[in-house]
Short mmCIF file of C-alpha atoms in Angstrom, two decimals:
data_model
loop_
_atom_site.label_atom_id
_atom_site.label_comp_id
_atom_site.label_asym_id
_atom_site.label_seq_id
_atom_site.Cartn_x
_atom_site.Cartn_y
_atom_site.Cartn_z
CA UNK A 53 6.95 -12.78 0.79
CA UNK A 54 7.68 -14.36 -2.30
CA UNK A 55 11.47 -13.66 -2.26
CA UNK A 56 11.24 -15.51 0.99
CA UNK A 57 9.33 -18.43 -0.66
CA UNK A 58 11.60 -18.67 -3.44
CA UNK A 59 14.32 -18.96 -1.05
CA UNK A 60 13.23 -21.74 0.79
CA UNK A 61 12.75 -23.58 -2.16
CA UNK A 62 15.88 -22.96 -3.61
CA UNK A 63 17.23 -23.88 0.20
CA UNK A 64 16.39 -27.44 -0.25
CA UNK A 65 17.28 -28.53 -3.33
CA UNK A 66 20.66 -27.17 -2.26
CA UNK A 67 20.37 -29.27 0.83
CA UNK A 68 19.43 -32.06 -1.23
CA UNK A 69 22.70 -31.50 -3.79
CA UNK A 70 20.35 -30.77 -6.94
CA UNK A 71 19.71 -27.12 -7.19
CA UNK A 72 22.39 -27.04 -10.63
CA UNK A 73 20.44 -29.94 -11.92
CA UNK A 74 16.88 -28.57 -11.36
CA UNK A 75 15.35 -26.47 -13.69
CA UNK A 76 13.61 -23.31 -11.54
CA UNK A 77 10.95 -21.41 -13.81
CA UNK A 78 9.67 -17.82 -11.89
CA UNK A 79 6.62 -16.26 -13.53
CA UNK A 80 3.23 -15.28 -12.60
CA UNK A 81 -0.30 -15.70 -14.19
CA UNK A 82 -0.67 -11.51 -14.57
CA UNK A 83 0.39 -8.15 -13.03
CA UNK A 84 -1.65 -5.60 -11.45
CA UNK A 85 -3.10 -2.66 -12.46
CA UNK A 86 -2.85 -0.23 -9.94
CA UNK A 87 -4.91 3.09 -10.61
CA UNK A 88 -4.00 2.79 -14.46
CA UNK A 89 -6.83 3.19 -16.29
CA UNK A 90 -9.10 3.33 -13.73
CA UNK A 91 -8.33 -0.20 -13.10
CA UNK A 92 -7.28 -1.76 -9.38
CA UNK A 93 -6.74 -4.84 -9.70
CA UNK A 94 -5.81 -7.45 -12.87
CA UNK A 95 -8.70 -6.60 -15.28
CA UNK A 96 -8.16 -5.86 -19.21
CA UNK A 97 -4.77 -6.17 -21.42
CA UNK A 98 -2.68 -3.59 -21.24
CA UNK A 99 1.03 -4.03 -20.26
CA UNK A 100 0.83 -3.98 -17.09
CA UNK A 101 -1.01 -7.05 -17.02
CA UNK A 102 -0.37 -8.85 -19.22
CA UNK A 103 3.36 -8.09 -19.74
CA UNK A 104 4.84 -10.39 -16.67
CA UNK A 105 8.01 -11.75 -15.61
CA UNK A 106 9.75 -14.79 -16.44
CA UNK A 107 13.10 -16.06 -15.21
CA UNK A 108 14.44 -19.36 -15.79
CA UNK A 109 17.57 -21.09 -14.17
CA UNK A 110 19.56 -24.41 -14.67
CA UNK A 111 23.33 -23.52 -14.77
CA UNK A 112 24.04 -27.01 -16.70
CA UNK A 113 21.03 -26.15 -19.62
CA UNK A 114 20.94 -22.26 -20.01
CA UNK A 115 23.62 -19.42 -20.01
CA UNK A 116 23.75 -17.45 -17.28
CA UNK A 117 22.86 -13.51 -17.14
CA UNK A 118 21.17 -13.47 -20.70
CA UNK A 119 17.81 -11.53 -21.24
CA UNK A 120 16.56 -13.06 -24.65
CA UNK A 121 14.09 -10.98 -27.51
CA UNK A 122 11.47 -12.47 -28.80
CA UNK A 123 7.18 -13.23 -27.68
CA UNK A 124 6.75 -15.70 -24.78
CA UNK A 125 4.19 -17.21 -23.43
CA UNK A 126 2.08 -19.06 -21.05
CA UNK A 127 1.54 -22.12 -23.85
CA UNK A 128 5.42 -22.13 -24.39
CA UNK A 129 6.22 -23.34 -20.48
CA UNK A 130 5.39 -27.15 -21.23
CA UNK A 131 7.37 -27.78 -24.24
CA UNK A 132 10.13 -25.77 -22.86
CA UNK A 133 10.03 -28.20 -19.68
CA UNK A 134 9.66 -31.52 -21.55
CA UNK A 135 12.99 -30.19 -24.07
CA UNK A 136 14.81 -29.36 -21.00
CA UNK A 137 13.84 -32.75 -19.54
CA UNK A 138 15.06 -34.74 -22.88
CA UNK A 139 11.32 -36.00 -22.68
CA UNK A 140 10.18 -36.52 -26.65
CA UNK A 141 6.40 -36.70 -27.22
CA UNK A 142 3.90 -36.64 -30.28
CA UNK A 143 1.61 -34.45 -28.45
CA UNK A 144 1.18 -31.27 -30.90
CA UNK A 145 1.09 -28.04 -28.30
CA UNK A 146 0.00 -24.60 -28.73
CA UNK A 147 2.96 -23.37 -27.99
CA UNK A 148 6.85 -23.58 -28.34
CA UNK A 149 9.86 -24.75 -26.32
CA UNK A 150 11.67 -21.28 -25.17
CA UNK A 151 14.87 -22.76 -25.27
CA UNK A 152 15.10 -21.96 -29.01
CA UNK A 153 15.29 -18.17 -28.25
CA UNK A 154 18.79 -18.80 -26.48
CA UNK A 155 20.03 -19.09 -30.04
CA UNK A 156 18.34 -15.95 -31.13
CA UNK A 157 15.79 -17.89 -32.93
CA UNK A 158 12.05 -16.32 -33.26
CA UNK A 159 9.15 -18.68 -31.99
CA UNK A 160 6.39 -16.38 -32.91
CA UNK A 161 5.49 -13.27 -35.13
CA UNK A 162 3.53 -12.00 -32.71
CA UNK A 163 1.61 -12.55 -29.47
CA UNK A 164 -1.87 -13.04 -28.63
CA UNK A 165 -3.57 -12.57 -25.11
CA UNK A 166 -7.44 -12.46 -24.42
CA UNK A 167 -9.68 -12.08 -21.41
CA UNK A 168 -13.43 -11.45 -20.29
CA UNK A 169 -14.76 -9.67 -23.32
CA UNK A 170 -11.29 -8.59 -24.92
CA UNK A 171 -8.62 -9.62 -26.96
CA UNK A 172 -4.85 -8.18 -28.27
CA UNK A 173 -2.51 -9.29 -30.85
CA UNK A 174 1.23 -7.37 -29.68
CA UNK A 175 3.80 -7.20 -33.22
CA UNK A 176 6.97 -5.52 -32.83
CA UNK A 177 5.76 -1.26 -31.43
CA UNK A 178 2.34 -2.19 -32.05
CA UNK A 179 -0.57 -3.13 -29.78
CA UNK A 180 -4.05 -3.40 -30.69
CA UNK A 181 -6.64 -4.22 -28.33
CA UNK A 182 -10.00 -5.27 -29.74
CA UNK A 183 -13.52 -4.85 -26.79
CA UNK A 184 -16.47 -6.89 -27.87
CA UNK A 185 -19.40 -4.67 -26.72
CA UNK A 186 -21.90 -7.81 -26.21
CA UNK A 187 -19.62 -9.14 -23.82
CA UNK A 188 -19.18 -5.83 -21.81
CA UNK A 189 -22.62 -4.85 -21.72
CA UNK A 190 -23.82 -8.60 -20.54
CA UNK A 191 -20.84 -8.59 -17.85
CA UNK A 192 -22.06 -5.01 -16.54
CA UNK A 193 -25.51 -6.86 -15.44
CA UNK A 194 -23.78 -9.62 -14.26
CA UNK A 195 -21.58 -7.33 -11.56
CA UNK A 196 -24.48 -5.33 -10.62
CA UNK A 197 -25.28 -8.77 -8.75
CA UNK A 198 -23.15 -8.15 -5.64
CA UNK A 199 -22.15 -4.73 -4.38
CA UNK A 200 -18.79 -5.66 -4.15
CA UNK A 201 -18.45 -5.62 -7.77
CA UNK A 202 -19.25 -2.39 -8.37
CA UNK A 203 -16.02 -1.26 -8.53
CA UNK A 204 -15.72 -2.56 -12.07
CA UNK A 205 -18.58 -0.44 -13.08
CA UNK A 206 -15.90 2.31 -13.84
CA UNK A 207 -13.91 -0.36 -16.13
CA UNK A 208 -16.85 -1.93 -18.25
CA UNK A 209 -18.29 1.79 -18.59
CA UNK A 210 -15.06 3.67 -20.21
CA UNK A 211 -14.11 0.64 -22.20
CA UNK A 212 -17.33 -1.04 -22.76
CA UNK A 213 -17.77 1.58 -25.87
CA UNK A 214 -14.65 1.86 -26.80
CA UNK A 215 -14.57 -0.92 -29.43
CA UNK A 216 -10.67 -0.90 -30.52
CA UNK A 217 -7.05 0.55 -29.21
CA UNK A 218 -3.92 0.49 -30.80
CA UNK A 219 -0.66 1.88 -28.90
CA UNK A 220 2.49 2.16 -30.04
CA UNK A 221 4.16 0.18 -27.35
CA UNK A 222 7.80 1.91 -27.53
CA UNK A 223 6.87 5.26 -27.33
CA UNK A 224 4.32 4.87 -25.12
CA UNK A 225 4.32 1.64 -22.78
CA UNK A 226 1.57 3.26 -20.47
CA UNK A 227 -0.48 3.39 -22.89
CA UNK A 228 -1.89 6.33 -22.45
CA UNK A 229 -2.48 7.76 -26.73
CA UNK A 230 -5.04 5.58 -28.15
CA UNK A 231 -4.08 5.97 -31.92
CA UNK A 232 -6.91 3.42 -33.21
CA UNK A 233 -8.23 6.58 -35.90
CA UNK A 234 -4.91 7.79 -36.68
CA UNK A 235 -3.37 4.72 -37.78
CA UNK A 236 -6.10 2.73 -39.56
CA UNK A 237 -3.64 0.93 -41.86
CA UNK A 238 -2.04 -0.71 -38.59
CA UNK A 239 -5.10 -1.36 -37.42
CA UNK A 240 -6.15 -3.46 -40.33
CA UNK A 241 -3.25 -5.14 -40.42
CA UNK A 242 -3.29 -6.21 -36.40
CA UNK A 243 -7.17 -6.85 -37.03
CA UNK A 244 -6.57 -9.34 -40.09
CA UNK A 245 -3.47 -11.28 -38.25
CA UNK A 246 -5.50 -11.46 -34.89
CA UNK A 247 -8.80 -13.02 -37.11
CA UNK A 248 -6.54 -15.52 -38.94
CA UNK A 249 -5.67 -16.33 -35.57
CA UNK A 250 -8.85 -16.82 -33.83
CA UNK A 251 -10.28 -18.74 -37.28
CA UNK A 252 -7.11 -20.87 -36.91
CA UNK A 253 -7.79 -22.12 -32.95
CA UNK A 254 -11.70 -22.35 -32.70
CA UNK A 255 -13.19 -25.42 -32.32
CA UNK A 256 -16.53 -25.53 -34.35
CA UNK A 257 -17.82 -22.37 -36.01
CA UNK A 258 -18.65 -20.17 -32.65
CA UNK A 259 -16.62 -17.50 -31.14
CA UNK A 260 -17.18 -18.91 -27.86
CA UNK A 261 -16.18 -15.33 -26.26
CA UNK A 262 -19.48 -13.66 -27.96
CA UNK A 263 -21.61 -16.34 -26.58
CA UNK A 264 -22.44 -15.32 -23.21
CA UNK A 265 -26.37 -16.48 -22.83
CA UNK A 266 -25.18 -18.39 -19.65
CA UNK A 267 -24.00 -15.73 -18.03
CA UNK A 268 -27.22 -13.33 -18.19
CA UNK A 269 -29.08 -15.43 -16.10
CA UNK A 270 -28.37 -15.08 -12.46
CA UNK A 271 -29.50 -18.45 -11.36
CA UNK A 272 -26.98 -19.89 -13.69
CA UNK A 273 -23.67 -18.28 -11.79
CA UNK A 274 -22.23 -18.28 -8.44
CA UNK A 275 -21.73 -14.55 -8.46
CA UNK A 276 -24.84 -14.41 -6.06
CA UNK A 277 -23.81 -16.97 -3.42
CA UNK A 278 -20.25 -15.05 -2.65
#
């Protein structure tokens, strides 16, 4: 389906004359997780969700068949279009223009990705993923709402204790050895990058992803009406 969407878009601007002029970005918001960790569907941060594709095309901007190293992300797709554009702007962005890694240039040390409860910091073979367990338990009352999310019970109850997991991403992109106790020294050193991090993109003084009083009271949510 989506190879057949792609190709009617590409279809037209080839009708139209502009398809070398046009700058064609392919990604996705997240993978899938199917059966791996007890997971079906797009929940938590290991690679298989988080680790997506991203193709970019525009034979008069970027060299053809090169795969380029280096951390990308969803924050980097605006500056990259408004470079590729020639658009200037004083707007200060999150992220970075993509095009820089044609030149072998770095953007980022490392990578940062967070969801419902969780966060990860990914550095060259290292991947540490970091489960607040106020979140988790106060999401576990929230799916026993509708039956239909009790399929996650699974999820919030294997991780919901599990507090930290570090992989080593090149030896074992399944992530299947969870070497949090066995490396502590990488640990800190993930731990410490990912707080400077957080410290250096809050707003206020609040974690806003361990403040979840909103969510505990089912009035409050929609979760009921679906």
């Amino acid at each position: 389906y989506v190879d057949n969407a792609i190709s009617e878009v590409l279809e037209v601007l080839e009708d139209e004359n502009i398809l070398d002029d046009t700058l064609i970005i392919v990604t996705s918001d997240h993978g899938e997780q199917l059966g791996q960790h007890v997971i079906w569907g797009h929940a938590g941060l290991h690679e298989a969700v988080i680790k997506i594709p991203l193709i970019m095309r525009c034979p008069k901007l970027l060299p053809q068949n090169l795969r380029v190293k280096g951390y990308a992300q969803h924050v980097d797709l605006v500056p990259t279009i408004l470079e590729a554009a020639g658009i200037k702007t004083t707007i200060k962005f999150d992220g970075e223009s993509l095009l820089k890694l044609i030149d072998g240039n770095e953007i980022r040390e490392f990578a940062v990705c967070e969801t419902w409860g969780e966060r990860c910091i990914v550095k060259g073979e290292w991947k540490l993923i970091i489960h607040y367990e106020t979140e988790i338990k106060k999401l576990k009352d929230v799916f026993l709402l509708k039956d239909h999310y009790k399929g996650w019970l699974p999820f919030l109850e294997k991780y919901g204790n599990i507090g930290i997991e570090l992989y080593n991403i090149k030896k074992d992109p399944s992530e299947t050895i969870n070497l949090a106790k066995k490396e502590e020294n990488v640990v800190k050193e993930l731990k410490g990058l990912l707080e400077d991090w957080i410290l250096g993109h809050l707003k206020g003084d609040v974690d806003p992803i361990l403040v979840l009083e909103k969510y505990t009271q089912p009035q409050s949510i929609e979760y009921q009406k679906l």
